[in-house]
Tab-separated table of C-alpha atoms in Angstrom:
chain	number	residue	atom	x	y	z
A	71	MET	CA	35.890	101.485	160.320
A	72	THR	CA	35.380	98.936	163.068
A	73	ARG	CA	32.764	96.390	162.075
A	74	LYS	CA	29.666	96.418	164.310
A	75	THR	CA	28.013	93.026	164.661
A	76	THR	CA	25.432	93.395	167.448
A	77	LEU	CA	24.790	96.888	168.844
A	78	ILE	CA	25.858	100.414	167.951
A	79	GLU	CA	25.448	103.639	169.908
A	80	ALA	CA	23.807	106.729	168.403
A	81	GLY	CA	27.038	108.732	168.525
A	82	GLU	CA	28.938	105.950	166.793
A	83	LEU	CA	26.349	105.800	164.023
A	84	ALA	CA	26.402	109.579	163.586
A	85	ALA	CA	30.183	109.466	163.146
A	86	LEU	CA	30.016	107.065	160.182
A	87	SER	CA	30.328	108.351	156.640
A	88	PRO	CA	27.076	107.883	154.665
A	89	GLN	CA	29.071	105.884	152.110
A	90	ASP	CA	30.075	103.383	154.789
A	91	VAL	CA	26.671	102.435	156.187
A	92	LEU	CA	23.180	101.371	155.142
A	93	ILE	CA	20.652	102.586	157.720
A	94	VAL	CA	17.242	100.898	157.803
A	95	ASP	CA	14.250	102.306	159.680
A	96	CYS	CA	12.115	99.359	160.823
A	97	ARG	CA	9.458	101.134	162.860
A	98	PHE	CA	6.248	99.099	162.958
A	99	GLU	CA	3.443	98.824	165.490
A	100	LEU	CA	1.873	95.392	165.763
A	101	MET	CA	-1.132	96.625	167.746
A	102	ALA	CA	-1.766	99.945	165.952
A	103	ARG	CA	-5.417	100.330	164.945
A	104	ALA	CA	-7.306	102.743	162.682
A	105	ASN	CA	-11.020	102.571	161.882
A	106	GLY	CA	-11.235	99.215	163.634
A	107	LYS	CA	-8.509	97.603	161.520
A	108	ARG	CA	-4.776	96.977	161.853
A	109	ASP	CA	-2.894	100.130	160.933
A	110	VAL	CA	0.062	98.472	159.216
A	111	ALA	CA	1.150	101.737	157.578
A	112	LYS	CA	1.717	103.732	160.773
A	113	GLY	CA	5.415	102.910	160.961
A	114	GLU	CA	6.003	104.100	157.414
A	115	ARG	CA	4.033	107.294	158.039
A	116	ASP	CA	6.200	107.972	161.080
A	117	TYR	CA	9.284	107.347	158.936
A	118	LEU	CA	8.144	109.822	156.278
A	119	GLN	CA	7.559	112.467	158.938
A	120	GLY	CA	11.064	112.112	160.326
A	121	HIS	CA	13.927	109.614	160.362
A	122	ILE	CA	17.692	109.291	160.670
A	123	PRO	CA	19.263	110.976	157.631
A	124	GLY	CA	19.848	108.538	154.790
A	125	ALA	CA	17.677	105.760	156.244
A	126	VAL	CA	15.531	103.600	153.967
A	127	TYR	CA	12.339	102.020	155.287
A	128	ALA	CA	11.584	98.329	155.855
A	129	SER	CA	8.072	97.063	156.566
A	130	LEU	CA	7.811	94.074	158.880
A	131	ASP	CA	4.804	92.757	156.948
A	132	GLN	CA	5.989	93.453	153.402
A	133	ASP	CA	9.799	93.305	153.481
A	134	LEU	CA	10.765	91.138	156.461
A	135	SER	CA	7.934	88.584	156.225
A	136	ASP	CA	5.867	86.778	153.616
A	137	LEU	CA	2.265	86.922	154.815
A	138	SER	CA	1.114	84.859	151.826
A	139	ARG	CA	2.623	81.804	153.558
A	140	GLN	CA	0.512	82.052	156.718
A	141	ALA	CA	-1.806	79.313	155.474
A	142	GLU	CA	1.134	76.898	155.503
A	143	GLY	CA	1.138	76.904	159.307
A	144	LEU	CA	4.270	79.051	159.439
A	145	GLY	CA	2.889	81.610	161.872
A	146	ARG	CA	1.743	85.222	161.584
A	147	HIS	CA	5.059	86.441	160.167
A	148	PRO	CA	6.514	83.665	157.973
A	149	LEU	CA	10.055	84.155	156.789
A	150	PRO	CA	10.305	85.687	153.320
A	151	LEU	CA	11.802	83.468	150.675
A	152	ALA	CA	15.532	84.055	150.286
A	153	SER	CA	14.923	85.293	146.745
A	154	ALA	CA	12.418	87.886	147.990
A	155	PHE	CA	14.733	89.037	150.777
A	156	SER	CA	17.555	89.299	148.238
A	157	ALA	CA	15.370	91.594	146.138
A	158	VAL	CA	14.595	93.794	149.135
A	159	VAL	CA	18.243	94.096	150.146
A	160	SER	CA	19.191	94.800	146.532
A	161	SER	CA	16.615	97.592	146.365
A	162	TRP	CA	18.438	99.248	149.271
A	163	GLY	CA	21.734	99.148	147.398
A	164	TRP	CA	23.460	96.830	149.838
A	165	ARG	CA	26.764	95.311	148.781
A	166	PRO	CA	28.966	92.737	150.551
A	167	GLY	CA	31.020	94.342	153.290
A	168	LEU	CA	28.710	97.345	153.766
A	169	GLN	CA	27.774	97.975	157.398
A	170	VAL	CA	24.030	97.765	158.068
A	171	VAL	CA	22.356	99.463	161.037
A	172	SER	CA	18.668	98.878	161.779
A	173	TYR	CA	16.512	100.697	164.286
A	174	ASP	CA	12.910	100.934	165.432
A	175	ALA	CA	10.953	102.751	168.109
A	176	ALA	CA	11.159	99.960	170.668
A	177	GLY	CA	14.841	99.632	171.468
A	178	GLY	CA	15.318	97.056	168.741
A	179	SER	CA	12.764	94.714	170.260
A	180	LEU	CA	10.538	94.520	167.234
A	181	ALA	CA	11.483	94.617	163.558
A	182	ALA	CA	15.041	95.971	163.916
A	183	ALA	CA	16.215	92.780	165.587
A	184	ARG	CA	14.285	90.753	162.995
A	185	LEU	CA	16.225	92.428	160.182
A	186	TRP	CA	19.476	91.919	162.091
A	187	TRP	CA	18.721	88.205	162.384
A	188	LEU	CA	17.681	87.833	158.728
A	189	LEU	CA	21.012	89.346	157.714
A	190	ARG	CA	22.844	86.918	159.984
A	191	LEU	CA	20.827	84.144	158.389
A	192	VAL	CA	22.274	85.009	154.969
A	193	GLY	CA	25.820	85.337	156.308
A	194	VAL	CA	26.057	89.116	156.750
A	195	GLN	CA	28.150	89.744	159.859
A	196	GLU	CA	28.443	93.535	159.660
A	197	ALA	CA	24.889	94.170	160.876
A	198	ALA	CA	23.961	95.963	164.102
A	199	VAL	CA	20.935	97.385	165.901
A	200	LEU	CA	20.879	100.963	167.170
A	201	ASP	CA	20.883	100.656	170.955
A	202	GLY	CA	17.898	102.554	172.314
A	203	GLY	CA	16.353	102.932	168.870
A	204	TYR	CA	15.055	106.148	167.367
A	205	ALA	CA	14.463	107.591	170.847
A	206	ALA	CA	18.189	107.371	171.607
A	207	TRP	CA	18.987	109.221	168.390
A	208	LEU	CA	16.560	112.012	169.278
A	209	ALA	CA	17.763	112.156	172.891
A	210	ALA	CA	21.296	112.734	171.618
A	211	GLY	CA	20.090	115.805	169.735
A	212	LEU	CA	21.125	114.367	166.375
A	213	PRO	CA	19.580	115.571	163.097
A	214	VAL	CA	16.584	114.037	161.352
A	215	GLU	CA	15.118	114.386	157.883
A	216	ALA	CA	11.679	113.813	156.363
A	217	GLY	CA	10.543	112.112	153.189
A	218	LYS	CA	11.445	108.886	151.434
A	219	VAL	CA	15.065	107.940	150.802
A	220	THR	CA	15.992	105.949	147.712
A	221	ARG	CA	19.425	104.508	147.032
A	222	ALA	CA	20.990	103.224	143.855
A	223	PRO	CA	20.025	99.535	143.692
A	224	SER	CA	22.477	96.678	143.621
A	225	LYS	CA	22.109	93.052	142.589
A	226	VAL	CA	22.808	90.419	145.234
A	227	GLU	CA	21.673	86.818	145.579
A	228	LEU	CA	21.487	85.646	149.179
A	229	HIS	CA	20.833	82.196	150.637
A	230	TYR	CA	19.602	81.180	154.080
A	231	ASP	CA	21.653	79.019	156.410
A	232	THR	CA	18.837	76.601	157.196
A	233	SER	CA	20.727	75.141	160.155
A	234	ARG	CA	20.026	78.339	162.102
A	235	TYR	CA	16.253	77.997	162.344
A	236	LEU	CA	13.462	75.431	162.701
A	237	THR	CA	10.104	75.313	160.965
A	238	ASP	CA	9.275	71.644	161.530
A	239	HIS	CA	6.611	71.491	164.254
A	240	ALA	CA	6.701	67.697	164.418
A	241	HIS	CA	10.308	67.552	165.575
A	242	LEU	CA	10.315	70.583	167.862
A	243	LEU	CA	10.154	68.451	171.008
A	244	ASP	CA	12.055	65.345	169.947
A	245	ALA	CA	15.516	66.423	171.199
A	246	PRO	CA	15.879	66.228	175.000
A	247	GLU	CA	18.949	68.490	174.941
A	248	ARG	CA	16.988	71.271	173.220
A	249	LEU	CA	15.854	74.248	175.348
A	250	LEU	CA	12.933	76.353	174.126
A	251	LEU	CA	12.947	79.979	175.311
A	252	ASP	CA	9.711	81.912	174.846
A	253	ALA	CA	10.212	85.694	174.556
A	254	ARG	CA	6.589	86.717	175.129
A	255	ALA	CA	5.374	88.566	178.205
A	256	ALA	CA	4.744	86.255	181.159
A	257	PRO	CA	0.911	86.540	181.172
A	258	ARG	CA	0.756	85.386	177.553
A	259	TYR	CA	3.231	82.581	178.198
A	260	ARG	CA	1.143	81.408	181.174
A	261	GLY	CA	-2.035	81.570	179.110
A	262	GLU	CA	-3.735	84.192	181.290
A	263	VAL	CA	-4.287	86.544	178.344
A	264	GLU	CA	-3.948	86.209	174.594
A	265	PRO	CA	-4.663	89.353	172.566
A	266	ILE	CA	-3.564	88.027	169.171
A	267	ASP	CA	-3.442	84.259	168.713
A	268	ARG	CA	-6.089	81.540	168.791
A	269	VAL	CA	-5.282	80.326	172.287
A	270	GLY	CA	-2.967	81.296	175.131
A	271	GLY	CA	-0.276	79.231	176.821
A	272	HIS	CA	3.052	77.827	175.698
A	273	VAL	CA	4.725	74.858	174.068
A	274	PRO	CA	5.173	72.126	176.688
A	275	GLY	CA	8.625	72.342	178.254
A	276	ALA	CA	9.367	75.868	177.041
A	277	LEU	CA	10.808	78.337	179.539
A	278	ASN	CA	9.912	82.019	179.640
A	279	ARG	CA	12.471	84.783	179.026
A	280	PRO	CA	10.524	87.964	178.158
A	281	PHE	CA	12.500	90.052	175.664
A	282	SER	CA	11.715	93.160	177.736
A	283	GLU	CA	14.149	91.888	180.373
A	284	ASN	CA	17.022	92.567	177.976
A	285	LEU	CA	16.555	96.312	178.382
A	286	GLY	CA	17.211	98.694	181.227
A	287	ALA	CA	14.892	101.466	182.379
A	288	ASP	CA	16.381	103.766	179.737
A	289	GLY	CA	15.265	101.491	176.901
A	290	ARG	CA	18.812	100.404	176.100
A	291	PHE	CA	20.356	96.970	176.409
A	292	LYS	CA	21.771	95.948	179.735
A	293	SER	CA	25.521	95.378	179.835
A	294	ALA	CA	26.901	92.327	178.080
A	295	ASP	CA	28.091	90.943	181.421
A	296	ALA	CA	24.679	91.354	183.042
A	297	LEU	CA	22.888	89.729	180.109
A	298	ARG	CA	25.363	86.880	180.021
A	299	GLN	CA	24.749	86.028	183.676
A	300	GLU	CA	20.980	86.320	183.334
A	301	PHE	CA	20.868	84.002	180.332
A	302	LEU	CA	23.274	81.519	181.924
A	303	ASP	CA	20.936	81.382	184.919
A	304	VAL	CA	18.096	80.422	182.572
A	305	LEU	CA	20.136	78.030	180.424
A	306	GLY	CA	21.440	75.970	183.313
A	307	PRO	CA	23.342	72.995	181.856
A	308	HIS	CA	22.316	73.780	178.268
A	309	ALA	CA	24.856	75.129	175.787
A	310	PRO	CA	23.891	78.183	173.707
A	311	ARG	CA	23.734	76.013	170.579
A	312	ASP	CA	20.958	73.962	172.239
A	313	VAL	CA	18.730	77.019	172.700
A	314	VAL	CA	15.802	77.598	170.339
A	315	HIS	CA	14.021	80.937	170.681
A	316	MET	CA	10.354	81.564	170.020
A	317	CYS	CA	7.702	84.204	170.655
A	318	GLY	CA	4.306	84.929	169.129
A	319	SER	CA	5.341	85.021	165.474
A	320	GLY	CA	9.134	84.815	165.306
A	321	VAL	CA	9.804	88.556	165.602
A	322	THR	CA	10.503	89.546	169.217
A	323	ALA	CA	12.329	86.244	169.741
A	324	CYS	CA	15.071	87.790	167.591
A	325	HIS	CA	15.635	90.280	170.428
A	326	ASN	CA	16.674	87.373	172.675
A	327	LEU	CA	18.897	86.037	169.885
A	328	LEU	CA	20.546	89.456	169.635
A	329	ALA	CA	20.930	89.749	173.410
A	330	MET	CA	22.630	86.357	173.633
A	331	GLU	CA	25.011	87.205	170.780
A	332	TYR	CA	25.823	90.549	172.425
A	333	ALA	CA	26.496	88.672	175.668
A	334	GLY	CA	28.944	86.329	173.939
A	335	LEU	CA	26.562	83.353	173.925
A	336	ALA	CA	26.542	82.548	170.215
A	337	GLY	CA	24.901	79.740	168.321
A	338	SER	CA	21.255	79.745	169.413
A	339	ARG	CA	18.483	79.302	166.845
A	340	LEU	CA	14.936	80.430	166.070
A	341	TYR	CA	11.702	78.444	165.892
A	342	ALA	CA	10.421	80.679	163.100
A	343	PRO	CA	6.653	79.867	163.198
A	344	SER	CA	6.652	80.352	166.970
A	345	TRP	CA	3.443	80.234	169.004
A	346	SER	CA	1.124	81.327	166.188
A	347	GLY	CA	2.485	78.498	164.039
A	348	TRP	CA	2.316	75.948	166.851
A	349	VAL	CA	-1.368	76.617	167.599
A	350	SER	CA	-2.338	76.631	163.921
A	351	ASP	CA	-3.028	72.920	164.472
A	352	PRO	CA	-5.509	72.424	167.355
A	353	SER	CA	-4.189	68.903	167.962
A	354	ARG	CA	-0.831	70.161	169.259
A	355	PRO	CA	-0.493	70.232	173.036
A	356	VAL	CA	-0.742	73.513	174.940
A	357	ALA	CA	0.688	74.061	178.422
A	358	LYS	CA	-0.641	76.647	180.885
A	359	GLY	CA	0.758	78.258	183.975
């Protein structure tokens, strides 16, 4: 089979043999509420009610983050330790060379792109996001199944390429060639509203590229050519390798990373703590407007 490294269409995924692909359902709703509290289990409940046949489930909070590290100033969704991520991937039965396809309910703009990026971080190239997400699968009239899927576990030990992300707040602004791209919606970037974090605004010097601009009206990614031109317009004289993406907690920024890779602009990085990590210290400067 042809290796998919960024996006895959629903029909292409349906044509793959179950032995040739690991499908991961990453549905998760950051703002879901129940009885006045965060409803972190809604995505998994939706998965159990119906999902792409053969898909396992990944929780943004439990599998793709390590919330116990929030107190370290690493943001709302700190990266899991490589050992913990290795255990998660092993529990899914992944083996080197196996194609991985992740999807969510938001066109890949939430946890599906986060999983894609984590796999890239450990050197897995054959990882893709389902273009259009679960909605595209349903729109194509493809089958679904209910209940939990378990796969025979494997045993893999993965290691992060630490050159592909930043966690050091102190040195975020010390490289004049570095370009920060903030993936949050414009009102949050400007500091007009802030529904989640301590304060609104942005890191001084950061530019705004809302991740929602990567998608067309149908919820699927724009063409690679269109995305390439749009990002080049934002980058100006900066090379892709000089770009550092951020968002609220290091999740939706991965959508911009994916869009740039799909557009042929490889080499950008992630500021993993993102805005929630930056404002964990009130002494750090905040820009508005």
